[in-house]
Amino acid sequence: IGQAFADDRALDVAVSRALLQRVAAGELPETLRLARPGAMVAFGKQDAVASGYADAVRAARSGGFEAVLRLAGGRAAVFHEGTIALAHAVPDRAPRVGIHSRFNSTADLIARALRRLGVDARVGEVPGEYCPGGYSVNARGAVKLAGIGQRLIAGASHMGGVIVLRDASRVRDVLVPVYKALELDWDPGTAGAVEDDVDAHVPTSWADVRDALLAEYAREYAIEDAELDPETIELAQRLAPEHRPR
């Protein structure tokens, strides 16, 4: 599934949540969504209870980014038109059992896809990175290119992530005031983009990177194209208000 709702970022987040719920209920099969999102700062639960949260939301919006509440844990992360939003919902009767293996396999898959493009992609946290995590994907051990998070519900797991293809400066520019408001330390120099870590002649359009990801998923799964059905969109519309900051 590649559909996105760039003009309604909360709905876009809610679509991934709706897919997760419908997969858990057995209404949909295992589903992968690779979409081009609109500009948004996705805040985590810890951010939403921080004293500087309201100021952080205002800072995001002042920078041209809508504020949303993210599906999985972690701290504030940035999506924009030069990123790929990844969502992978898998039916699972015991989702807690495979937490670490899912983190490992998804991070490794993203790293392999980026290595197809010539990036020296590695899995691991870069000291000082935003939304830090041991399963971040970096270039050269120096700059973060992708982050992933996981959400579990009864009957299914969800791996979500963002891969920054271009315009790392947009990530840095909006996160500096956002993280200042949240009183989070980070090094803006650790925010990178795929286009900055490949040879100039290597194609790194949005479609190129998406296709590299799909090629890696195709090594492990039988992939069929699909579109969002009306039931999923209707459910997402009901869930969307929960992903808008209060």
Tab-separated table of C-alpha atoms in Angstrom:
chain	number	residue	atom	x	y	z
A	1	ILE	CA	0.000	0.000	0.000
A	2	GLY	CA	1.411	3.360	-0.979
A	3	GLN	CA	-1.452	5.766	-0.333
A	4	ALA	CA	-0.830	8.728	1.950
A	5	PHE	CA	-2.857	11.609	3.340
A	6	ALA	CA	-0.295	14.389	3.244
A	7	ASP	CA	-2.902	17.102	3.827
A	8	ASP	CA	-4.224	15.443	6.993
A	9	ARG	CA	-1.255	14.147	8.922
A	10	ALA	CA	-3.243	12.847	11.890
A	11	LEU	CA	-5.363	10.801	9.495
A	12	ASP	CA	-2.184	9.501	7.877
A	13	VAL	CA	-0.956	8.206	11.234
A	14	ALA	CA	-4.400	6.819	11.997
A	15	VAL	CA	-4.393	4.820	8.746
A	16	SER	CA	-1.440	2.776	9.991
A	17	ARG	CA	-3.197	2.257	13.310
A	18	ALA	CA	-6.396	1.195	11.520
A	19	LEU	CA	-4.436	-1.307	9.442
A	20	LEU	CA	-2.905	-2.725	12.620
A	21	GLN	CA	-6.306	-3.127	14.271
A	22	ARG	CA	-7.875	-4.756	11.220
A	23	VAL	CA	-4.922	-7.139	10.806
A	24	ALA	CA	-5.241	-8.083	14.482
A	25	ALA	CA	-8.949	-8.752	14.006
A	26	GLY	CA	-8.292	-11.025	11.033
A	27	GLU	CA	-10.050	-8.650	8.651
A	28	LEU	CA	-6.895	-7.970	6.639
A	29	PRO	CA	-3.785	-10.041	5.886
A	30	GLU	CA	-0.266	-9.009	6.858
A	31	THR	CA	0.123	-5.515	5.406
A	32	LEU	CA	3.066	-3.334	4.397
A	33	ARG	CA	2.631	0.377	3.742
A	34	LEU	CA	5.369	2.553	2.231
A	35	ALA	CA	4.032	6.085	1.870
A	36	ARG	CA	5.206	9.652	1.210
A	37	PRO	CA	3.996	11.681	4.183
A	38	GLY	CA	3.362	15.367	4.598
A	39	ALA	CA	5.573	17.468	6.848
A	40	MET	CA	4.962	16.576	10.480
A	41	VAL	CA	6.680	16.171	13.818
A	42	ALA	CA	5.459	12.953	15.418
A	43	PHE	CA	5.540	13.208	19.204
A	44	GLY	CA	5.709	10.241	21.554
A	45	LYS	CA	3.863	9.654	24.825
A	46	GLN	CA	6.792	10.948	26.868
A	47	ASP	CA	6.783	14.153	24.858
A	48	ALA	CA	3.050	14.637	25.372
A	49	VAL	CA	3.431	14.744	29.168
A	50	ALA	CA	6.549	16.953	29.184
A	51	SER	CA	6.213	20.463	30.579
A	52	GLY	CA	7.406	21.988	27.309
A	53	TYR	CA	5.066	20.013	25.065
A	54	ALA	CA	2.806	22.928	24.121
A	55	ASP	CA	5.833	25.036	23.224
A	56	ALA	CA	7.249	22.136	21.191
A	57	VAL	CA	3.990	21.827	19.235
A	58	ARG	CA	4.055	25.557	18.522
A	59	ALA	CA	7.690	25.315	17.422
A	60	ALA	CA	6.859	22.510	15.010
A	61	ARG	CA	3.996	24.440	13.479
A	62	SER	CA	6.060	27.620	13.241
A	63	GLY	CA	8.578	25.602	11.229
A	64	GLY	CA	5.916	24.470	8.773
A	65	PHE	CA	5.363	21.028	10.298
A	66	GLU	CA	2.082	19.754	11.684
A	67	ALA	CA	2.213	18.114	15.105
A	68	VAL	CA	0.822	14.593	15.562
A	69	LEU	CA	0.910	11.897	18.208
A	70	ARG	CA	2.819	8.899	16.951
A	71	LEU	CA	1.636	5.305	16.923
A	72	ALA	CA	4.690	3.748	18.564
A	73	GLY	CA	6.933	4.892	21.406
A	74	GLY	CA	10.055	7.030	21.283
A	75	ARG	CA	10.631	10.765	21.196
A	76	ALA	CA	9.796	13.379	18.579
A	77	ALA	CA	10.677	12.359	15.018
A	78	VAL	CA	10.342	14.203	11.724
A	79	PHE	CA	8.531	13.207	8.539
A	80	HIS	CA	8.402	15.267	5.380
A	81	GLU	CA	7.923	14.808	1.652
A	82	GLY	CA	11.530	13.668	1.277
A	83	THR	CA	11.068	10.743	3.649
A	84	ILE	CA	9.473	7.303	3.438
A	85	ALA	CA	6.997	6.333	6.138
A	86	LEU	CA	7.086	2.584	6.743
A	87	ALA	CA	4.320	0.613	8.447
A	88	HIS	CA	4.271	-3.189	8.677
A	89	ALA	CA	1.364	-4.877	10.466
A	90	VAL	CA	1.670	-8.604	11.176
A	91	PRO	CA	-0.929	-10.937	12.719
A	92	ASP	CA	0.524	-12.602	15.810
A	93	ARG	CA	-1.171	-14.401	18.679
A	94	ALA	CA	1.833	-13.774	20.943
A	95	PRO	CA	3.390	-10.505	19.708
A	96	ARG	CA	5.546	-9.935	22.795
A	97	VAL	CA	7.626	-13.012	22.063
A	98	GLY	CA	9.210	-11.548	18.933
A	99	ILE	CA	9.879	-7.954	19.985
A	100	HIS	CA	13.646	-8.013	19.570
A	101	SER	CA	13.677	-10.222	16.495
A	102	ARG	CA	11.272	-7.847	14.724
A	103	PHE	CA	13.427	-4.854	15.617
A	104	ASN	CA	16.497	-6.692	14.352
A	105	SER	CA	14.951	-7.902	11.108
A	106	THR	CA	13.390	-4.549	10.200
A	107	ALA	CA	16.547	-2.566	10.923
A	108	ASP	CA	18.657	-5.065	8.982
A	109	LEU	CA	16.238	-4.949	6.055
A	110	ILE	CA	16.374	-1.147	5.867
A	111	ALA	CA	20.164	-1.208	6.088
A	112	ARG	CA	20.381	-3.782	3.290
A	113	ALA	CA	18.089	-1.677	1.108
A	114	LEU	CA	20.259	1.395	1.617
A	115	ARG	CA	23.419	-0.588	0.892
A	116	ARG	CA	21.864	-1.451	-2.476
A	117	LEU	CA	22.178	2.272	-3.216
A	118	GLY	CA	25.787	2.453	-2.081
A	119	VAL	CA	25.231	3.777	1.444
A	120	ASP	CA	27.568	2.495	4.148
A	121	ALA	CA	24.463	1.654	6.182
A	122	ARG	CA	24.778	0.175	9.647
A	123	VAL	CA	22.410	-0.643	12.499
A	124	GLY	CA	22.979	1.112	15.801
A	125	GLU	CA	22.550	4.324	17.722
A	126	VAL	CA	24.693	7.321	16.824
A	127	PRO	CA	25.733	9.244	19.954
A	128	GLY	CA	23.697	12.422	20.152
A	129	GLU	CA	21.049	11.378	17.624
A	130	TYR	CA	17.424	12.524	17.832
A	131	CYS	CA	14.852	9.958	18.951
A	132	PRO	CA	17.707	7.658	19.972
A	133	GLY	CA	17.406	3.904	19.585
A	134	GLY	CA	19.617	0.871	19.349
A	135	TYR	CA	17.914	-0.125	16.101
A	136	SER	CA	18.413	3.147	14.268
A	137	VAL	CA	19.981	2.852	10.820
A	138	ASN	CA	22.938	5.128	10.251
A	139	ALA	CA	25.544	5.944	7.638
A	140	ARG	CA	29.178	5.340	8.509
A	141	GLY	CA	28.318	5.242	12.203
A	142	ALA	CA	28.075	9.031	11.992
A	143	VAL	CA	24.598	10.206	10.925
A	144	LYS	CA	21.134	8.802	11.485
A	145	LEU	CA	19.164	7.967	8.334
A	146	ALA	CA	16.240	5.961	9.707
A	147	GLY	CA	14.478	5.176	12.932
A	148	ILE	CA	11.968	2.477	13.811
A	149	GLY	CA	9.434	1.866	16.550
A	150	GLN	CA	7.127	-0.961	17.499
A	151	ARG	CA	3.525	-1.145	18.687
A	152	LEU	CA	1.871	-4.291	20.037
A	153	ILE	CA	-1.806	-5.025	20.482
A	154	ALA	CA	-3.677	-8.259	21.103
A	155	GLY	CA	-3.375	-10.256	17.903
A	156	ALA	CA	-0.784	-8.245	15.994
A	157	SER	CA	2.450	-6.281	15.943
A	158	HIS	CA	3.306	-3.126	14.062
A	159	MET	CA	6.746	-1.984	12.940
A	160	GLY	CA	6.823	1.675	11.968
A	161	GLY	CA	9.669	3.803	10.738
A	162	VAL	CA	10.887	6.785	8.799
A	163	ILE	CA	13.763	6.863	6.299
A	164	VAL	CA	15.151	10.292	5.422
A	165	LEU	CA	16.021	10.440	1.735
A	166	ARG	CA	16.800	14.127	1.330
A	167	ASP	CA	16.640	17.541	3.010
A	168	ALA	CA	18.320	16.634	6.269
A	169	SER	CA	18.452	20.364	6.966
A	170	ARG	CA	14.667	20.404	7.353
A	171	VAL	CA	14.945	17.746	10.040
A	172	ARG	CA	17.617	19.714	11.861
A	173	ASP	CA	15.910	23.085	11.547
A	174	VAL	CA	12.605	21.989	13.032
A	175	LEU	CA	14.012	19.702	15.716
A	176	VAL	CA	16.360	22.298	17.211
A	177	PRO	CA	13.518	24.395	18.700
A	178	VAL	CA	11.308	21.355	19.319
A	179	TYR	CA	13.957	19.528	21.332
A	180	LYS	CA	14.874	22.737	23.147
A	181	ALA	CA	11.253	23.093	24.267
A	182	LEU	CA	11.207	19.469	25.404
A	183	GLU	CA	14.575	19.951	27.166
A	184	LEU	CA	16.150	17.098	25.216
A	185	ASP	CA	19.840	17.140	24.337
A	186	TRP	CA	20.924	16.111	20.864
A	187	ASP	CA	23.538	16.909	18.233
A	188	PRO	CA	21.982	18.351	15.062
A	189	GLY	CA	25.027	17.166	13.135
A	190	THR	CA	23.841	13.570	13.541
A	191	ALA	CA	20.740	14.100	11.351
A	192	GLY	CA	21.521	12.826	7.857
A	193	ALA	CA	19.869	11.903	4.563
A	194	VAL	CA	20.428	9.145	2.042
A	195	GLU	CA	21.220	11.550	-0.808
A	196	ASP	CA	24.177	12.932	1.137
A	197	ASP	CA	25.799	9.510	1.543
A	198	VAL	CA	25.806	8.168	-2.014
A	199	ASP	CA	27.756	8.997	-5.139
A	200	ALA	CA	26.301	11.830	-7.175
A	201	HIS	CA	25.451	9.521	-10.090
A	202	VAL	CA	23.394	7.104	-7.958
A	203	PRO	CA	19.634	7.674	-8.348
A	204	THR	CA	18.018	8.325	-4.973
A	205	SER	CA	14.555	9.544	-5.847
A	206	TRP	CA	11.688	8.650	-3.549
A	207	ALA	CA	10.713	5.838	-5.924
A	208	ASP	CA	14.296	4.539	-6.117
A	209	VAL	CA	14.573	4.128	-2.368
A	210	ARG	CA	11.069	2.685	-2.086
A	211	ASP	CA	11.943	0.124	-4.759
A	212	ALA	CA	15.116	-0.823	-2.889
A	213	LEU	CA	13.034	-1.418	0.235
A	214	LEU	CA	10.475	-3.447	-1.708
A	215	ALA	CA	13.248	-5.547	-3.245
A	216	GLU	CA	14.438	-6.488	0.234
A	217	TYR	CA	10.932	-7.235	1.478
A	218	ALA	CA	10.396	-9.377	-1.632
A	219	ARG	CA	13.303	-11.585	-0.535
A	220	GLU	CA	11.284	-12.593	2.519
A	221	TYR	CA	7.646	-12.119	1.531
A	222	ALA	CA	5.322	-12.589	-1.418
A	223	ILE	CA	4.243	-9.028	-2.171
A	224	GLU	CA	0.981	-8.034	-3.821
A	225	ASP	CA	-0.059	-4.456	-4.620
A	226	ALA	CA	-3.121	-3.242	-2.753
A	227	GLU	CA	-5.074	-0.086	-2.029
A	228	LEU	CA	-6.737	1.091	1.130
A	229	ASP	CA	-10.299	-0.146	1.367
A	230	PRO	CA	-13.212	2.038	2.521
A	231	GLU	CA	-13.513	0.196	5.845
A	232	THR	CA	-9.913	0.985	6.766
A	233	ILE	CA	-10.267	4.643	5.808
A	234	GLU	CA	-13.503	4.939	7.777
A	235	LEU	CA	-11.854	3.438	10.868
A	236	ALA	CA	-8.858	5.750	10.437
A	237	GLN	CA	-11.155	8.773	10.303
A	238	ARG	CA	-12.641	7.749	13.653
A	239	LEU	CA	-9.174	7.255	15.160
A	240	ALA	CA	-7.582	10.411	13.743
A	241	PRO	CA	-8.678	12.782	16.553
A	242	GLU	CA	-6.633	10.708	19.015
A	243	HIS	CA	-3.489	11.554	17.026
A	244	ARG	CA	-4.035	15.313	17.120
A	245	PRO	CA	-2.354	17.162	19.990
A	246	ARG	CA	-4.759	18.514	22.569
